[in-house]
Amino acid sequence: MNDLSRPLDSSPVGSSPHPRAINELPVRAPLLRGIHHLAINTDDMRTTLDFYVRILGMPLLHGLITGVGAAARAVARGNPPFDQIPHYFVDMGGDSTLAIFEFPQSKAPKADRNSVAGMQHISFAATPARFVEMQERLKRNGVEIMFGPKVVLPPNIQSIYFFDPNGIRLEISADMSGDAADLKVVESVLMDRATMRRELGKISDDSAWIDLMLANMSERPPLYPGAKMPAG
Ligand SMILES: [Fe+2]
C-alpha cells in the first residue's frame, strides 16, 4: 500500500499523501516570485533580533504578539502551539522577509537541521563587495565563520558558513565573477542541458522522466554554460 492509497485521516498532523505530478504543460519560468517570509523559531527574541538586525543588517519591519487559541490554529494552519508569543519580521533584502517566533523557554525541543524535512541551512545572496564586507562585519561582532570563503559552485560562486544565536546554520553566497551590482543568482547557478541530462542519469534510468525534467528546465540562458569547479 503506497501513500496515495492511504486514507487522509491516517496521515500525521501537518502532512498529506504524496502528490502526483500530473500532465501539466512544461514550465520554464517560475510561477511564483520567491520567498515572502521564511519563518524561524527562537526562545530569545532580543538576542535573535540583535543578530539579524544589528549584525546581519536586516532592517526591522513589523512586530506583534500573536493571539489566543493557538493550539487550534496550530493544527489548522501550522502556527506555533503557544498563545500570545512575540512575532517579528525583518527585511532580508530582495523584497523577501525573515519571520521570527519567540517560543517560551524550555517548552519545545531543539531542532535537528540534519533530520529529514528539517531546514538544513539558509543562504543569503550578496554582491561580491558585500560578501567581503559581511565577513568583516561578522568578525567584528564576534561571529565565527565556520567555513569559507570557498568556491561552492562553478566557476566562482563562493560561500561562507556560520551559525545564528539559535544554532541555525547560515550561509552567504556571492558570484565573485559576477556583476558588481546586478546579482543574477538563477543564471549563475543554471547549468547547461547536456550536463543536467548527465546528472539526472545518476538518479534515474527512466529516460522519459529525464526528458520531462529537461522540458521543465529554466528558459533563461546560463551565465556559465559548461562551467566546472576549479581544481583543488
Ligand atoms: Fe548552501
PDB file of C-alpha atoms and ligand atoms in Angstrom:
ATOM      1  CA  MET A   1       0.000   0.000   0.000  1.00  0.00           C
ATOM      2  CA  ASN A   2       1.541   3.270  -1.049  1.00  0.00           C
ATOM      3  CA  ASP A   3       0.906   6.772   0.264  1.00  0.00           C
ATOM      4  CA  LEU A   4      -1.598   7.567  -2.484  1.00  0.00           C
ATOM      5  CA  SER A   5      -3.965   4.867  -1.242  1.00  0.00           C
ATOM      6  CA  ARG A   6      -3.628   5.877   2.405  1.00  0.00           C
ATOM      7  CA  PRO A   7      -6.783   7.495   3.802  1.00  0.00           C
ATOM      8  CA  LEU A   8      -6.295  11.181   4.648  1.00  0.00           C
ATOM      9  CA  ASP A   9      -7.265  10.829   8.273  1.00  0.00           C
ATOM     10  CA  SER A  10      -4.435   8.362   8.913  1.00  0.00           C
ATOM     11  CA  SER A  11      -1.833  10.978   7.996  1.00  0.00           C
ATOM     12  CA  PRO A  12       0.191  12.534  10.798  1.00  0.00           C
ATOM     13  CA  VAL A  13      -0.837  16.109  11.651  1.00  0.00           C
ATOM     14  CA  GLY A  14       0.658  18.531   9.154  1.00  0.00           C
ATOM     15  CA  SER A  15       1.378  16.027   6.421  1.00  0.00           C
ATOM     16  CA  SER A  16      -0.548  14.847   3.410  1.00  0.00           C
ATOM     17  CA  PRO A  17      -0.170  11.982   0.950  1.00  0.00           C
ATOM     18  CA  HIS A  18       2.461  12.420  -1.728  1.00  0.00           C
ATOM     19  CA  PRO A  19       1.018  14.498  -4.568  1.00  0.00           C
ATOM     20  CA  ARG A  20       1.134  13.129  -8.097  1.00  0.00           C
ATOM     21  CA  ALA A  21       2.788  15.206 -10.823  1.00  0.00           C
ATOM     22  CA  ILE A  22       0.093  15.134 -13.486  1.00  0.00           C
ATOM     23  CA  ASN A  23       0.380  16.227 -17.091  1.00  0.00           C
ATOM     24  CA  GLU A  24       0.751  19.964 -16.645  1.00  0.00           C
ATOM     25  CA  LEU A  25       2.372  21.825 -19.526  1.00  0.00           C
ATOM     26  CA  PRO A  26       6.148  22.266 -19.163  1.00  0.00           C
ATOM     27  CA  VAL A  27       7.123  25.244 -17.031  1.00  0.00           C
ATOM     28  CA  ARG A  28      10.338  27.028 -17.992  1.00  0.00           C
ATOM     29  CA  ALA A  29       9.814  30.205 -15.949  1.00  0.00           C
ATOM     30  CA  PRO A  30       8.787  30.117 -12.270  1.00  0.00           C
ATOM     31  CA  LEU A  31       5.126  30.616 -11.413  1.00  0.00           C
ATOM     32  CA  LEU A  32       5.962  32.130  -8.022  1.00  0.00           C
ATOM     33  CA  ARG A  33       8.153  35.111  -7.261  1.00  0.00           C
ATOM     34  CA  GLY A  34      10.377  33.953  -4.420  1.00  0.00           C
ATOM     35  CA  ILE A  35      10.143  33.999  -0.645  1.00  0.00           C
ATOM     36  CA  HIS A  36       7.525  36.154   1.070  1.00  0.00           C
ATOM     37  CA  HIS A  37       8.721  35.116   4.518  1.00  0.00           C
ATOM     38  CA  LEU A  38      10.870  32.358   5.891  1.00  0.00           C
ATOM     39  CA  ALA A  39       9.801  31.619   9.473  1.00  0.00           C
ATOM     40  CA  ILE A  40      12.217  30.508  12.195  1.00  0.00           C
ATOM     41  CA  ASN A  41      11.752  29.811  15.912  1.00  0.00           C
ATOM     42  CA  THR A  42      13.796  31.144  18.815  1.00  0.00           C
ATOM     43  CA  ASP A  43      13.420  31.249  22.601  1.00  0.00           C
ATOM     44  CA  ASP A  44      15.330  34.547  22.800  1.00  0.00           C
ATOM     45  CA  MET A  45      13.848  37.254  20.565  1.00  0.00           C
ATOM     46  CA  ARG A  46      16.127  40.044  21.765  1.00  0.00           C
ATOM     47  CA  THR A  47      19.351  38.160  21.000  1.00  0.00           C
ATOM     48  CA  THR A  48      17.923  36.966  17.682  1.00  0.00           C
ATOM     49  CA  LEU A  49      16.828  40.473  16.653  1.00  0.00           C
ATOM     50  CA  ASP A  50      20.243  41.834  17.662  1.00  0.00           C
ATOM     51  CA  PHE A  51      21.868  39.254  15.407  1.00  0.00           C
ATOM     52  CA  TYR A  52      19.699  39.687  12.309  1.00  0.00           C
ATOM     53  CA  VAL A  53      19.051  43.435  12.603  1.00  0.00           C
ATOM     54  CA  ARG A  54      22.308  44.779  14.015  1.00  0.00           C
ATOM     55  CA  ILE A  55      24.901  42.261  12.813  1.00  0.00           C
ATOM     56  CA  LEU A  56      23.478  40.952   9.510  1.00  0.00           C
ATOM     57  CA  GLY A  57      21.913  44.342   8.723  1.00  0.00           C
ATOM     58  CA  MET A  58      18.289  43.319   8.147  1.00  0.00           C
ATOM     59  CA  PRO A  59      16.065  46.311   8.998  1.00  0.00           C
ATOM     60  CA  LEU A  60      13.114  45.767  11.317  1.00  0.00           C
ATOM     61  CA  LEU A  61       9.754  45.698   9.549  1.00  0.00           C
ATOM     62  CA  HIS A  62       6.921  44.503  11.758  1.00  0.00           C
ATOM     63  CA  GLY A  63       6.305  43.188  15.268  1.00  0.00           C
ATOM     64  CA  LEU A  64       3.313  41.795  17.090  1.00  0.00           C
ATOM     65  CA  ILE A  65       2.142  39.480  19.851  1.00  0.00           C
ATOM     66  CA  THR A  66       0.168  36.567  18.440  1.00  0.00           C
ATOM     67  CA  GLY A  67      -3.389  35.857  19.554  1.00  0.00           C
ATOM     68  CA  VAL A  68      -5.012  33.219  21.709  1.00  0.00           C
ATOM     69  CA  GLY A  69      -6.419  29.866  20.600  1.00  0.00           C
ATOM     70  CA  ALA A  70      -3.003  28.844  19.322  1.00  0.00           C
ATOM     71  CA  ALA A  71      -3.486  25.121  19.859  1.00  0.00           C
ATOM     72  CA  ALA A  72      -6.412  25.025  17.437  1.00  0.00           C
ATOM     73  CA  ARG A  73      -4.624  27.222  14.900  1.00  0.00           C
ATOM     74  CA  ALA A  74      -1.520  25.065  15.181  1.00  0.00           C
ATOM     75  CA  VAL A  75      -3.467  22.212  13.639  1.00  0.00           C
ATOM     76  CA  ALA A  76      -5.417  24.318  11.147  1.00  0.00           C
ATOM     77  CA  ARG A  77      -2.663  26.460   9.654  1.00  0.00           C
ATOM     78  CA  GLY A  78       0.562  25.322  11.228  1.00  0.00           C
ATOM     79  CA  ASN A  79       1.041  28.160  13.707  1.00  0.00           C
ATOM     80  CA  PRO A  80       3.245  27.598  16.762  1.00  0.00           C
ATOM     81  CA  PRO A  81       1.243  25.881  19.521  1.00  0.00           C
ATOM     82  CA  PHE A  82       1.641  28.766  22.009  1.00  0.00           C
ATOM     83  CA  ASP A  83      -0.645  31.700  22.820  1.00  0.00           C
ATOM     84  CA  GLN A  84       0.461  35.328  22.716  1.00  0.00           C
ATOM     85  CA  ILE A  85       4.071  34.945  21.682  1.00  0.00           C
ATOM     86  CA  PRO A  86       6.251  37.660  20.062  1.00  0.00           C
ATOM     87  CA  HIS A  87       6.414  37.538  16.266  1.00  0.00           C
ATOM     88  CA  TYR A  88       8.713  39.859  14.284  1.00  0.00           C
ATOM     89  CA  PHE A  89       9.583  40.411  10.623  1.00  0.00           C
ATOM     90  CA  VAL A  90      12.887  41.738   9.262  1.00  0.00           C
ATOM     91  CA  ASP A  91      13.939  42.666   5.715  1.00  0.00           C
ATOM     92  CA  MET A  92      16.385  40.101   4.301  1.00  0.00           C
ATOM     93  CA  GLY A  93      16.716  42.000   1.000  1.00  0.00           C
ATOM     94  CA  GLY A  94      15.438  41.135  -2.463  1.00  0.00           C
ATOM     95  CA  ASP A  95      11.885  42.013  -1.313  1.00  0.00           C
ATOM     96  CA  SER A  96      11.855  38.957   0.976  1.00  0.00           C
ATOM     97  CA  THR A  97      11.386  38.833   4.724  1.00  0.00           C
ATOM     98  CA  LEU A  98      12.532  36.693   7.627  1.00  0.00           C
ATOM     99  CA  ALA A  99       9.872  35.998  10.276  1.00  0.00           C
ATOM    100  CA  ILE A 100      10.770  35.061  13.830  1.00  0.00           C
ATOM    101  CA  PHE A 101       8.586  33.459  16.522  1.00  0.00           C
ATOM    102  CA  GLU A 102       9.676  33.523  20.158  1.00  0.00           C
ATOM    103  CA  PHE A 103       8.698  30.290  21.936  1.00  0.00           C
ATOM    104  CA  PRO A 104       8.512  30.125  25.745  1.00  0.00           C
ATOM    105  CA  GLN A 105      11.836  28.842  27.108  1.00  0.00           C
ATOM    106  CA  SER A 106      12.214  25.069  27.565  1.00  0.00           C
ATOM    107  CA  LYS A 107       8.804  24.336  26.028  1.00  0.00           C
ATOM    108  CA  ALA A 108       9.943  22.901  22.700  1.00  0.00           C
ATOM    109  CA  PRO A 109      12.760  20.539  21.662  1.00  0.00           C
ATOM    110  CA  LYS A 110      15.778  21.815  19.759  1.00  0.00           C
ATOM    111  CA  ALA A 111      15.542  21.129  16.008  1.00  0.00           C
ATOM    112  CA  ASP A 112      17.967  18.852  14.223  1.00  0.00           C
ATOM    113  CA  ARG A 113      18.986  20.529  10.975  1.00  0.00           C
ATOM    114  CA  ASN A 114      20.125  17.178   9.621  1.00  0.00           C
ATOM    115  CA  SER A 115      16.750  15.472  10.054  1.00  0.00           C
ATOM    116  CA  VAL A 116      14.565  14.651   7.027  1.00  0.00           C
ATOM    117  CA  ALA A 117      12.185  17.571   6.322  1.00  0.00           C
ATOM    118  CA  GLY A 118      14.330  19.802   8.536  1.00  0.00           C
ATOM    119  CA  MET A 119      15.665  23.114   7.212  1.00  0.00           C
ATOM    120  CA  GLN A 120      19.316  22.308   6.641  1.00  0.00           C
ATOM    121  CA  HIS A 121      20.524  25.882   6.179  1.00  0.00           C
ATOM    122  CA  ILE A 122      19.684  29.285   4.727  1.00  0.00           C
ATOM    123  CA  SER A 123      21.920  31.024   2.201  1.00  0.00           C
ATOM    124  CA  PHE A 124      21.595  34.770   1.689  1.00  0.00           C
ATOM    125  CA  ALA A 125      22.759  36.315  -1.603  1.00  0.00           C
ATOM    126  CA  ALA A 126      25.374  39.078  -1.666  1.00  0.00           C
ATOM    127  CA  THR A 127      27.220  41.162  -4.220  1.00  0.00           C
ATOM    128  CA  PRO A 128      30.979  40.464  -4.404  1.00  0.00           C
ATOM    129  CA  ALA A 129      31.795  43.649  -2.440  1.00  0.00           C
ATOM    130  CA  ARG A 130      29.129  42.993   0.185  1.00  0.00           C
ATOM    131  CA  PHE A 131      30.390  39.412   0.539  1.00  0.00           C
ATOM    132  CA  VAL A 132      33.766  40.760   1.654  1.00  0.00           C
ATOM    133  CA  GLU A 133      32.154  43.440   3.822  1.00  0.00           C
ATOM    134  CA  MET A 134      29.917  40.878   5.568  1.00  0.00           C
ATOM    135  CA  GLN A 135      32.923  38.764   6.503  1.00  0.00           C
ATOM    136  CA  GLU A 136      34.452  41.806   8.211  1.00  0.00           C
ATOM    137  CA  ARG A 137      31.157  42.618   9.882  1.00  0.00           C
ATOM    138  CA  LEU A 138      30.771  39.090  11.252  1.00  0.00           C
ATOM    139  CA  LYS A 139      34.342  39.038  12.581  1.00  0.00           C
ATOM    140  CA  ARG A 140      33.948  42.489  14.131  1.00  0.00           C
ATOM    141  CA  ASN A 141      30.883  41.265  16.014  1.00  0.00           C
ATOM    142  CA  GLY A 142      32.455  38.037  17.226  1.00  0.00           C
ATOM    143  CA  VAL A 143      30.559  35.674  14.893  1.00  0.00           C
ATOM    144  CA  GLU A 144      32.780  32.746  13.970  1.00  0.00           C
ATOM    145  CA  ILE A 145      32.911  31.854  10.272  1.00  0.00           C
ATOM    146  CA  MET A 146      32.936  28.053  10.379  1.00  0.00           C
ATOM    147  CA  PHE A 147      33.924  27.531   6.737  1.00  0.00           C
ATOM    148  CA  GLY A 148      34.960  29.633   3.760  1.00  0.00           C
ATOM    149  CA  PRO A 149      35.196  31.783   1.860  1.00  0.00           C
ATOM    150  CA  LYS A 150      35.403  28.964  -0.638  1.00  0.00           C
ATOM    151  CA  VAL A 151      34.062  28.179  -4.131  1.00  0.00           C
ATOM    152  CA  VAL A 152      30.929  26.043  -3.707  1.00  0.00           C
ATOM    153  CA  LEU A 153      29.537  26.187  -7.266  1.00  0.00           C
ATOM    154  CA  PRO A 154      31.399  26.633 -10.552  1.00  0.00           C
ATOM    155  CA  PRO A 155      33.015  28.709 -11.779  1.00  0.00           C
ATOM    156  CA  ASN A 156      33.409  31.115  -8.844  1.00  0.00           C
ATOM    157  CA  ILE A 157      30.364  31.218  -6.581  1.00  0.00           C
ATOM    158  CA  GLN A 158      31.810  31.488  -3.095  1.00  0.00           C
ATOM    159  CA  SER A 159      30.236  30.955   0.301  1.00  0.00           C
ATOM    160  CA  ILE A 160      30.867  31.451   3.986  1.00  0.00           C
ATOM    161  CA  TYR A 161      29.050  29.482   6.695  1.00  0.00           C
ATOM    162  CA  PHE A 162      28.217  30.458  10.265  1.00  0.00           C
ATOM    163  CA  PHE A 163      25.502  29.983  12.898  1.00  0.00           C
ATOM    164  CA  ASP A 164      22.830  32.302  14.236  1.00  0.00           C
ATOM    165  CA  PRO A 165      22.358  32.503  18.046  1.00  0.00           C
ATOM    166  CA  ASN A 166      19.761  29.691  17.838  1.00  0.00           C
ATOM    167  CA  GLY A 167      22.106  27.264  16.123  1.00  0.00           C
ATOM    168  CA  ILE A 168      20.542  27.766  12.680  1.00  0.00           C
ATOM    169  CA  ARG A 169      23.190  27.259  10.026  1.00  0.00           C
ATOM    170  CA  LEU A 170      23.524  30.269   7.748  1.00  0.00           C
ATOM    171  CA  GLU A 171      25.470  30.882   4.553  1.00  0.00           C
ATOM    172  CA  ILE A 172      26.205  33.952   2.465  1.00  0.00           C
ATOM    173  CA  SER A 173      26.823  33.250  -1.228  1.00  0.00           C
ATOM    174  CA  ALA A 174      28.243  35.529  -3.898  1.00  0.00           C
ATOM    175  CA  ASP A 175      29.195  35.104  -7.534  1.00  0.00           C
ATOM    176  CA  MET A 176      32.670  36.587  -7.261  1.00  0.00           C
ATOM    177  CA  SER A 177      32.964  36.723 -11.079  1.00  0.00           C
ATOM    178  CA  GLY A 178      29.527  38.294 -11.459  1.00  0.00           C
ATOM    179  CA  ASP A 179      28.349  41.845 -11.931  1.00  0.00           C
ATOM    180  CA  ALA A 180      29.164  44.211  -9.063  1.00  0.00           C
ATOM    181  CA  ALA A 181      25.534  45.172  -8.542  1.00  0.00           C
ATOM    182  CA  ASP A 182      23.213  43.081 -10.739  1.00  0.00           C
ATOM    183  CA  LEU A 183      23.083  39.708  -8.992  1.00  0.00           C
ATOM    184  CA  LYS A 184      21.996  37.046 -11.426  1.00  0.00           C
ATOM    185  CA  VAL A 185      21.573  34.290  -8.852  1.00  0.00           C
ATOM    186  CA  VAL A 186      19.463  31.998 -11.049  1.00  0.00           C
ATOM    187  CA  GLU A 187      21.506  32.376 -14.214  1.00  0.00           C
ATOM    188  CA  SER A 188      24.744  31.935 -12.291  1.00  0.00           C
ATOM    189  CA  VAL A 189      23.557  28.588 -10.879  1.00  0.00           C
ATOM    190  CA  LEU A 190      21.857  27.374 -14.072  1.00  0.00           C
ATOM    191  CA  MET A 191      23.791  24.589 -15.797  1.00  0.00           C
ATOM    192  CA  ASP A 192      23.721  23.643 -19.471  1.00  0.00           C
ATOM    193  CA  ARG A 193      21.230  20.991 -20.631  1.00  0.00           C
ATOM    194  CA  ALA A 194      23.817  18.351 -21.540  1.00  0.00           C
ATOM    195  CA  THR A 195      25.311  18.445 -18.053  1.00  0.00           C
ATOM    196  CA  MET A 196      21.836  18.337 -16.499  1.00  0.00           C
ATOM    197  CA  ARG A 197      20.977  15.260 -18.582  1.00  0.00           C
ATOM    198  CA  ARG A 198      24.117  13.548 -17.290  1.00  0.00           C
ATOM    199  CA  GLU A 199      23.309  14.479 -13.690  1.00  0.00           C
ATOM    200  CA  LEU A 200      19.690  13.257 -13.928  1.00  0.00           C
ATOM    201  CA  GLY A 201      21.033   9.980 -15.301  1.00  0.00           C
ATOM    202  CA  LYS A 202      22.762   9.470 -11.952  1.00  0.00           C
ATOM    203  CA  ILE A 203      19.443   9.449 -10.069  1.00  0.00           C
ATOM    204  CA  SER A 204      17.163   7.720 -12.617  1.00  0.00           C
ATOM    205  CA  ASP A 205      17.384   5.428 -15.632  1.00  0.00           C
ATOM    206  CA  ASP A 206      13.878   6.471 -16.763  1.00  0.00           C
ATOM    207  CA  SER A 207      14.681   8.381 -19.979  1.00  0.00           C
ATOM    208  CA  ALA A 208      11.069   9.548 -20.438  1.00  0.00           C
ATOM    209  CA  TRP A 209      11.164  11.144 -16.984  1.00  0.00           C
ATOM    210  CA  ILE A 210      14.543  12.725 -17.720  1.00  0.00           C
ATOM    211  CA  ASP A 211      13.128  14.225 -20.959  1.00  0.00           C
ATOM    212  CA  LEU A 212      10.174  15.571 -18.968  1.00  0.00           C
ATOM    213  CA  MET A 213      12.530  17.173 -16.437  1.00  0.00           C
ATOM    214  CA  LEU A 214      14.605  18.748 -19.222  1.00  0.00           C
ATOM    215  CA  ALA A 215      11.427  20.144 -20.805  1.00  0.00           C
ATOM    216  CA  ASN A 216      10.911  21.955 -17.494  1.00  0.00           C
ATOM    217  CA  MET A 217      14.396  23.431 -17.358  1.00  0.00           C
ATOM    218  CA  SER A 218      14.693  27.201 -16.985  1.00  0.00           C
ATOM    219  CA  GLU A 219      14.347  29.142 -20.212  1.00  0.00           C
ATOM    220  CA  ARG A 220      16.983  31.639 -19.104  1.00  0.00           C
ATOM    221  CA  PRO A 221      20.411  31.458 -20.717  1.00  0.00           C
ATOM    222  CA  PRO A 222      23.043  30.094 -18.311  1.00  0.00           C
ATOM    223  CA  LEU A 223      25.689  32.631 -17.339  1.00  0.00           C
ATOM    224  CA  TYR A 224      28.348  29.920 -17.220  1.00  0.00           C
ATOM    225  CA  PRO A 225      27.466  27.053 -19.611  1.00  0.00           C
ATOM    226  CA  GLY A 226      29.839  24.137 -19.199  1.00  0.00           C
ATOM    227  CA  ALA A 227      31.423  25.665 -16.092  1.00  0.00           C
ATOM    228  CA  LYS A 228      33.436  23.250 -13.998  1.00  0.00           C
ATOM    229  CA  MET A 229      34.635  23.547 -10.422  1.00  0.00           C
ATOM    230  CA  PRO A 230      38.185  24.885 -10.260  1.00  0.00           C
ATOM    231  CA  ALA A 231      40.720  22.246  -9.344  1.00  0.00           C
ATOM    232  CA  GLY A 232      41.732  21.977  -5.693  1.00  0.00           C
TER     233      GLY A 232
HETATM  234 FE    FE B   1      24.118  26.135   0.627  1.00  0.00          FE
END
